[in-house]
Coordinates of C-alpha atoms in Angstrom, one line a residue:
X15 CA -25.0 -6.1 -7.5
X16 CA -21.4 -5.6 -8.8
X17 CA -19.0 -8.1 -7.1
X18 CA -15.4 -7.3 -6.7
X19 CA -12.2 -9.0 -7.4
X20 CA -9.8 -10.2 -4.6
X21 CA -6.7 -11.1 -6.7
X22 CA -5.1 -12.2 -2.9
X23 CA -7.4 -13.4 -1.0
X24 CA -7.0 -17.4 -1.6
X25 CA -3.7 -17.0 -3.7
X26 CA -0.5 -18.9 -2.9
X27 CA 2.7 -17.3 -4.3
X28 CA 4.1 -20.7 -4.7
X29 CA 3.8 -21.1 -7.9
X30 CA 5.2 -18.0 -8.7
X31 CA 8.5 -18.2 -6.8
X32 CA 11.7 -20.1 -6.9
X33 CA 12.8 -20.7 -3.6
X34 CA 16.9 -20.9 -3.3
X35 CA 17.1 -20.4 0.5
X36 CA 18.7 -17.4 1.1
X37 CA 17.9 -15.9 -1.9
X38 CA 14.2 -16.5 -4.0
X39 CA 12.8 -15.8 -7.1
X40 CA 9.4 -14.2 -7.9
X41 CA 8.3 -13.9 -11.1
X42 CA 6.0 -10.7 -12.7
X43 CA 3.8 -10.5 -15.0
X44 CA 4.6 -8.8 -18.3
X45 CA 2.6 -5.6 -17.7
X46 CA 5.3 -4.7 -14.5
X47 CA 8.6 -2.8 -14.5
X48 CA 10.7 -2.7 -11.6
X49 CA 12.0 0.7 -12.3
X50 CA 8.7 2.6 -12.6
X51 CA 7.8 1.0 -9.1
X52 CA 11.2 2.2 -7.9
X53 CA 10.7 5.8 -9.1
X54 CA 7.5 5.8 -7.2
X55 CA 8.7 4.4 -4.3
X56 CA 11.5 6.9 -3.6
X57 CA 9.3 10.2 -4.2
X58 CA 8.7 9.3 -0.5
X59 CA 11.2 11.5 0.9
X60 CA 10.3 10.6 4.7
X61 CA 9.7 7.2 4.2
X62 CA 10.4 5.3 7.6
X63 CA 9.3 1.7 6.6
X64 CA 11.9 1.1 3.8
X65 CA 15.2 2.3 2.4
X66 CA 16.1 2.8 -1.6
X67 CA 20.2 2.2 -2.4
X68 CA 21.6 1.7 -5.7
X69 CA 18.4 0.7 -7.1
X70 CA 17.5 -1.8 -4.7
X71 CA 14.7 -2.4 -2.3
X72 CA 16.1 -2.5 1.5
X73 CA 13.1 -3.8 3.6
X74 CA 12.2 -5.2 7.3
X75 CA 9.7 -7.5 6.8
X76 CA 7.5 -9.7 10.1
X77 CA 5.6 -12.9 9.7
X78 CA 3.6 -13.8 12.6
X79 CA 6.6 -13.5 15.5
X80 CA 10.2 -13.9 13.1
X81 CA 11.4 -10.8 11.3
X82 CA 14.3 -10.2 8.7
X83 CA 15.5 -7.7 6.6
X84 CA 16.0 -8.1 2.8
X85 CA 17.0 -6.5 -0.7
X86 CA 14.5 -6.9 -3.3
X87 CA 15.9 -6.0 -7.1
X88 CA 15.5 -6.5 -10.2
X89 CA 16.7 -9.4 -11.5
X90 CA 15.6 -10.1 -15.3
X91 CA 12.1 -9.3 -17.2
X92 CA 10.6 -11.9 -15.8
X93 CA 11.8 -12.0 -11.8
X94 CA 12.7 -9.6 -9.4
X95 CA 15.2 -11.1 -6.5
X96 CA 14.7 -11.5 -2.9
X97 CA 17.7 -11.3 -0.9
X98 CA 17.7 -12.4 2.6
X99 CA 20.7 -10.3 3.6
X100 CA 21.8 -11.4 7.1
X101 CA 23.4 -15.0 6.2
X102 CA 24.1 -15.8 9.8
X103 CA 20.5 -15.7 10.2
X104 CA 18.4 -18.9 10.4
X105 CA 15.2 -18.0 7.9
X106 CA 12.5 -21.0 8.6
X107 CA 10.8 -22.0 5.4
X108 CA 7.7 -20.0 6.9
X109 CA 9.5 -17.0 7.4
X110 CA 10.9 -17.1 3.5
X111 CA 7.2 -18.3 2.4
X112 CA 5.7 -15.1 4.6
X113 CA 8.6 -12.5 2.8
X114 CA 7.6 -13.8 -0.9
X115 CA 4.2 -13.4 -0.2
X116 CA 4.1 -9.9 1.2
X117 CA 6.5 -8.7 -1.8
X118 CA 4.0 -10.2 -3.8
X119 CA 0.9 -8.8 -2.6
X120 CA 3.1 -5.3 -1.8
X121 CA 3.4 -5.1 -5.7
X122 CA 0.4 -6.4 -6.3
X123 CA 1.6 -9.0 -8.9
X124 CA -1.4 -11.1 -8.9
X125 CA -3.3 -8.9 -10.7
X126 CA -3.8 -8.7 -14.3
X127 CA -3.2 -5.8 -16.2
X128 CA -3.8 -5.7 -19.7
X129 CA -7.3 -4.8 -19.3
X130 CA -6.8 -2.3 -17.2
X131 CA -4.3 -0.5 -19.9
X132 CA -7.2 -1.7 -23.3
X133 CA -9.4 0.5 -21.5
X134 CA -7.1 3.3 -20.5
X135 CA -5.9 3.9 -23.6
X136 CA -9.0 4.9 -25.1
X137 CA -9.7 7.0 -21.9
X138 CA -8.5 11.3 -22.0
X139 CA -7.8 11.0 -18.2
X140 CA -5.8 7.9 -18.0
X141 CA -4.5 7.1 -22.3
X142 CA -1.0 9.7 -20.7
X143 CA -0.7 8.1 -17.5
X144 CA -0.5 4.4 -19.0
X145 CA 1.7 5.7 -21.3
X146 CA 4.3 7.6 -19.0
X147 CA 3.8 4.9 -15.8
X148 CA 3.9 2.1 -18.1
X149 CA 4.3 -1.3 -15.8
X150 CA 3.5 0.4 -12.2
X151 CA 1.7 -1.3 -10.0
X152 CA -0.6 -0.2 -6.7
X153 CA 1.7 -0.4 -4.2
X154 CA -0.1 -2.2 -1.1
X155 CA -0.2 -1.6 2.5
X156 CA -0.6 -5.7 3.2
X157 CA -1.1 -5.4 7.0
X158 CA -4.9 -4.0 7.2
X159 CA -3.8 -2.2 11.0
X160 CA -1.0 -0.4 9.1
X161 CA -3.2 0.9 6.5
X162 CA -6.1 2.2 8.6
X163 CA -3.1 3.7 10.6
X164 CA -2.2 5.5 7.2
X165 CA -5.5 7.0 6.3
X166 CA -6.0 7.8 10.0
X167 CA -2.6 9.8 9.9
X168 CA -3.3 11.7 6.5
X169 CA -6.3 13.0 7.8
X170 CA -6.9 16.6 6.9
X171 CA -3.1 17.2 6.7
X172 CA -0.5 17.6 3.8
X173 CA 1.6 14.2 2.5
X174 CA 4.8 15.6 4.3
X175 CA 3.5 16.2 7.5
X176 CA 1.7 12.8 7.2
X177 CA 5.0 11.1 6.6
X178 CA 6.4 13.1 9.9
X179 CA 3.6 12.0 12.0
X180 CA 4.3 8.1 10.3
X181 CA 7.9 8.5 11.3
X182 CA 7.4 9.5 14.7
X183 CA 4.4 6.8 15.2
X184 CA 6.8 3.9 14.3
X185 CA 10.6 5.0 15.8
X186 CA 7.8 5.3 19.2
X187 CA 6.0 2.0 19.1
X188 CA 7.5 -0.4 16.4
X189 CA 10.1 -2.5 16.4
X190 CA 14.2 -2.1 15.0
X191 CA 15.9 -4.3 13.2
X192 CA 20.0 -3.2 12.5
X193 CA 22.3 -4.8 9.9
X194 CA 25.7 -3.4 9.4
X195 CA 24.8 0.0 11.4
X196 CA 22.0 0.6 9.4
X197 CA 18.3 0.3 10.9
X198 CA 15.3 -1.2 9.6
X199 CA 11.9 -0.4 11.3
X200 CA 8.9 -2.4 11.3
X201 CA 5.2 -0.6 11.6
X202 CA 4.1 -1.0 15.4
X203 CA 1.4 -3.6 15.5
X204 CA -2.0 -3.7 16.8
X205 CA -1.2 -5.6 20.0
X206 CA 1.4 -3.1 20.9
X207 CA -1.1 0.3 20.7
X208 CA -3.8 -1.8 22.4
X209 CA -2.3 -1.4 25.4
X210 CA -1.2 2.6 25.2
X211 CA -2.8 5.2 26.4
X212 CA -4.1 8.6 24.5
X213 CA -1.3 10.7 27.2
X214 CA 1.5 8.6 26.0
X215 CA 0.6 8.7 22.1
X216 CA 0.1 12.6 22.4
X217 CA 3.6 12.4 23.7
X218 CA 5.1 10.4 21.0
X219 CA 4.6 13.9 19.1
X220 CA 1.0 12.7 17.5
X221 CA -0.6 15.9 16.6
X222 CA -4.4 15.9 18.1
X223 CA -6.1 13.7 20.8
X224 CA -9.1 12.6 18.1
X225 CA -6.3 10.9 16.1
X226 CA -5.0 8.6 19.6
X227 CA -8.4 7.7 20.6
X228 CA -9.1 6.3 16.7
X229 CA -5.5 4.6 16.4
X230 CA -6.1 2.8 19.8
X231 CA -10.0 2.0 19.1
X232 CA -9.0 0.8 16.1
X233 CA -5.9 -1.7 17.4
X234 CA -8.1 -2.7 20.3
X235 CA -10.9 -4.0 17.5
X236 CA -8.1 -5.8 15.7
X237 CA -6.6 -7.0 18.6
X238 CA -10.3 -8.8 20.7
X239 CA -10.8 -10.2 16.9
X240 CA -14.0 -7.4 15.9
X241 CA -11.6 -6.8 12.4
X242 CA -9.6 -8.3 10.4
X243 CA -8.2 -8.4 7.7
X244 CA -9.9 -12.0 6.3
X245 CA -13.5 -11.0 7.8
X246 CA -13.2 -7.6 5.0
X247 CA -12.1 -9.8 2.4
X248 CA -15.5 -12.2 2.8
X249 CA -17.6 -8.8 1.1
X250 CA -18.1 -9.0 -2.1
X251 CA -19.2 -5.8 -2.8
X252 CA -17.7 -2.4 -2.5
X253 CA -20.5 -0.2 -1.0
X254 CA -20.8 -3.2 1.9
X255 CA -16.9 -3.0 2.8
X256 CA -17.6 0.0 2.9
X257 CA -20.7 0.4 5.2
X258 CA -18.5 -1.7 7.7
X259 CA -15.7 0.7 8.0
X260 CA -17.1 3.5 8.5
X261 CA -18.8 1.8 11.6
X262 CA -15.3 2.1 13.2
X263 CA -14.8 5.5 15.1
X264 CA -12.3 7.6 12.7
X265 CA -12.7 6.0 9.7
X266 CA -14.8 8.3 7.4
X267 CA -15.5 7.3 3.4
X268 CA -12.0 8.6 2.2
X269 CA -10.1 6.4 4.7
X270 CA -12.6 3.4 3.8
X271 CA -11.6 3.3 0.3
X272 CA -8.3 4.2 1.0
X273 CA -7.8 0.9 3.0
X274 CA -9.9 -0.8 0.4
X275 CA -8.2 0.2 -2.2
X276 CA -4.4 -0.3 -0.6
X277 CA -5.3 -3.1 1.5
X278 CA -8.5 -5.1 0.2
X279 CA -7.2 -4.4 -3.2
X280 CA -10.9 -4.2 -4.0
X281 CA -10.9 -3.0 -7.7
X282 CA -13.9 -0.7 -7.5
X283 CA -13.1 1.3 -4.0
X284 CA -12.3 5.0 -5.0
X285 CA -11.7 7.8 -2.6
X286 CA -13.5 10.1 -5.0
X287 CA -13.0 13.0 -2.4
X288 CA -9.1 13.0 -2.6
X289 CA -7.7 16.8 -3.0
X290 CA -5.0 14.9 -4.7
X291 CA -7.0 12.8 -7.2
X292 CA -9.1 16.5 -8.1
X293 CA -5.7 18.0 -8.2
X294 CA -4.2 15.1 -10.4
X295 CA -7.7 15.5 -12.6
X296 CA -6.9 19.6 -12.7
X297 CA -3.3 19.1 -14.1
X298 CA -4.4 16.7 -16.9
X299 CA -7.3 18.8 -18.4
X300 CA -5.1 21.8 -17.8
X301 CA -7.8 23.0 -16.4
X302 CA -8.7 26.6 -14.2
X303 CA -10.5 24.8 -10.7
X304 CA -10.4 21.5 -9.3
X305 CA -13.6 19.5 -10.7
X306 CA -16.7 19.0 -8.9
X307 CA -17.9 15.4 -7.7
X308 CA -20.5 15.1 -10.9
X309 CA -17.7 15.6 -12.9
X310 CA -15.7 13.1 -11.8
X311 CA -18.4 10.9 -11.9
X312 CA -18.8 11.5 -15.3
X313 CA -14.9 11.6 -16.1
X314 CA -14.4 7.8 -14.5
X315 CA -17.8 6.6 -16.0
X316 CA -15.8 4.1 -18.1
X317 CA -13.7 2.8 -15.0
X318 CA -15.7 0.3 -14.0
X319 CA -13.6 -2.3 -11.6
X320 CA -10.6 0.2 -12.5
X321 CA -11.3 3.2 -10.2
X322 CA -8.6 2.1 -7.4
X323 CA -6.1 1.8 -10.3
X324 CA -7.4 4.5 -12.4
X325 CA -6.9 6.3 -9.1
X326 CA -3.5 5.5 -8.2
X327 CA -2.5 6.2 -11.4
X328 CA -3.6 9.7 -11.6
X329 CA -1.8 10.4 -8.4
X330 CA 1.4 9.4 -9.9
X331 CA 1.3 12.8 -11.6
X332 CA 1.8 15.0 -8.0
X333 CA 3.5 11.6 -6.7

């Protein structure tokens, strides 16, 4: 049985971060660059969960019931900058632990990628996308209800109209934070959709009833304790994590290894039936028709504990 890696599932950030108080410092490893994450961020033209300025990182962040708003930039090779940018506000040492930890699992620092790129460069589908994405990372959804919200949302449905449907699911439901008359939102949480009914998410402008029923079964579950989060990141294998999320009404294989791969980080999930991964493939080869399942298999047969990045890095190519 082939295990997978959880590069955050018993790490502390504390040793990578110099804490200042209203400002910290996290430190990246040398196969990162802040501005190829920042180009990938922004192609998000609708994106309601963060703002881009002047090459820096505007972002409302939660930890357990305090929230704040902060700039995240790059600071030198080594560190990007946190910026907690209200200074009135009183940030608890939990609250600035909780911030550097979700930028750091966000960007997914803790993971190691030089063998990722060995491998790649020897590879014909991934040797030009190390090459021209040198220093991304897989950009994380760290809460798991946010993610399975995601993959619920894109369902069947174009990236743009996914991002509508996102923007009108969190000015409904989640929660505003305002700084100098410009608003941060954070993602509703599972506690907060528990409660709703399918009539008042259908009139939130959520396209069809299925996609309610599955985004209030699925905070309900979080919410009495059934998921979460820590109880996924006990499997050690791919094909189990799996198996237990597709259990949950709504969640089909591609959603699974979407949250897997964006949440679980689990190295090995792949979403092998994404029309933008077969489109990514098609514009590499330059070739006539999107390629069948058995060829991907046998284009990623060298990806082995790669296929989420191997994935995301594709993508990069439409996105």
């Amino acid at each position: 049985m082939q295990h997978e890696l959880h590069p955050h599932s018993n790490l502390s950030v504390t040793n990578h971060i110099q804490d200042h108080g209203q400002d910290i410092l996290i430190s990246v490893p040398k196969e990162f660059s802040f501005t190829e994450n920042y180009s990938h961020l922004s192609t998000a033209t609708n994106e309601s969960l963060y703002t881009l300025r002047d090459g820096m990182i505007y972002k409302a962040i939660a930890v357990d019931q305090e929230a704040t708003i902060v700039e995240i930039s790059n600071y030198d090779e080594h560190h990007m900058l946190i910026r907690f940018v209200d200074e009135h506000q009183s940030i608890s040492p939990a609250l600035r632990l909780g911030v550097a930890q979700y930028v750091y699992d966000w960007f997914d620092l803790g993971t190691d990628l030089a063998p990722f790129y060995t491998m790649a460069a020897h590879d014909p589908l991934l040797e030009q996308a190390v090459v021209s994405f040198y220093g991304l990372r897989n950009m994380g959804i760290p809460d798991l209800y946010e993610a399975i919200c995601w993959g619920i949302l894109g369902q069947q449905i174009n990236l743009g109209f996914a991002y509508t449907l996102k923007r009108r699911f969190v000015e409904h439901f989640g929660r505003a934070l305002t700084y100098e008359g410009e608003t941060y939102w954070l993602f509703p949480t599972a506690t907060t959709i528990a409660t709703l009914t399918v009539d008042e998410l259908s009139a939130a402008g959520m396209t069809t009833v299925k996609k309610c029923e599955y985004l209030i079964d699925t905070a309900r579950l979080i919410v009495d304790g059934t998921l979460s989060k820590e109880q996924l990141l006990q499997v050690t294998d791919v094909k189990q994590a799996e198996k237990l999320l597709v259990k949950i009404r709504g969640i089909g294989p591609w959603t699974a290894h979407y949250v897997l791969m964006r949440c679980l980080r689990m190295p090995s999930a792949f979403p092998i039936d994404d029309v933008g991964l077969h489109n990514s493939i098609k514009h590499v080869l330059k070739m006539d028709a999107k390629p069948t399942k058995a060829h991907i298999l046998e284009l990623s047969a060298g990806w082995t504990l790669w296929e989420s990045y191997a994935t995301f890095y594709l993508w990069r190519f439409l996105y």
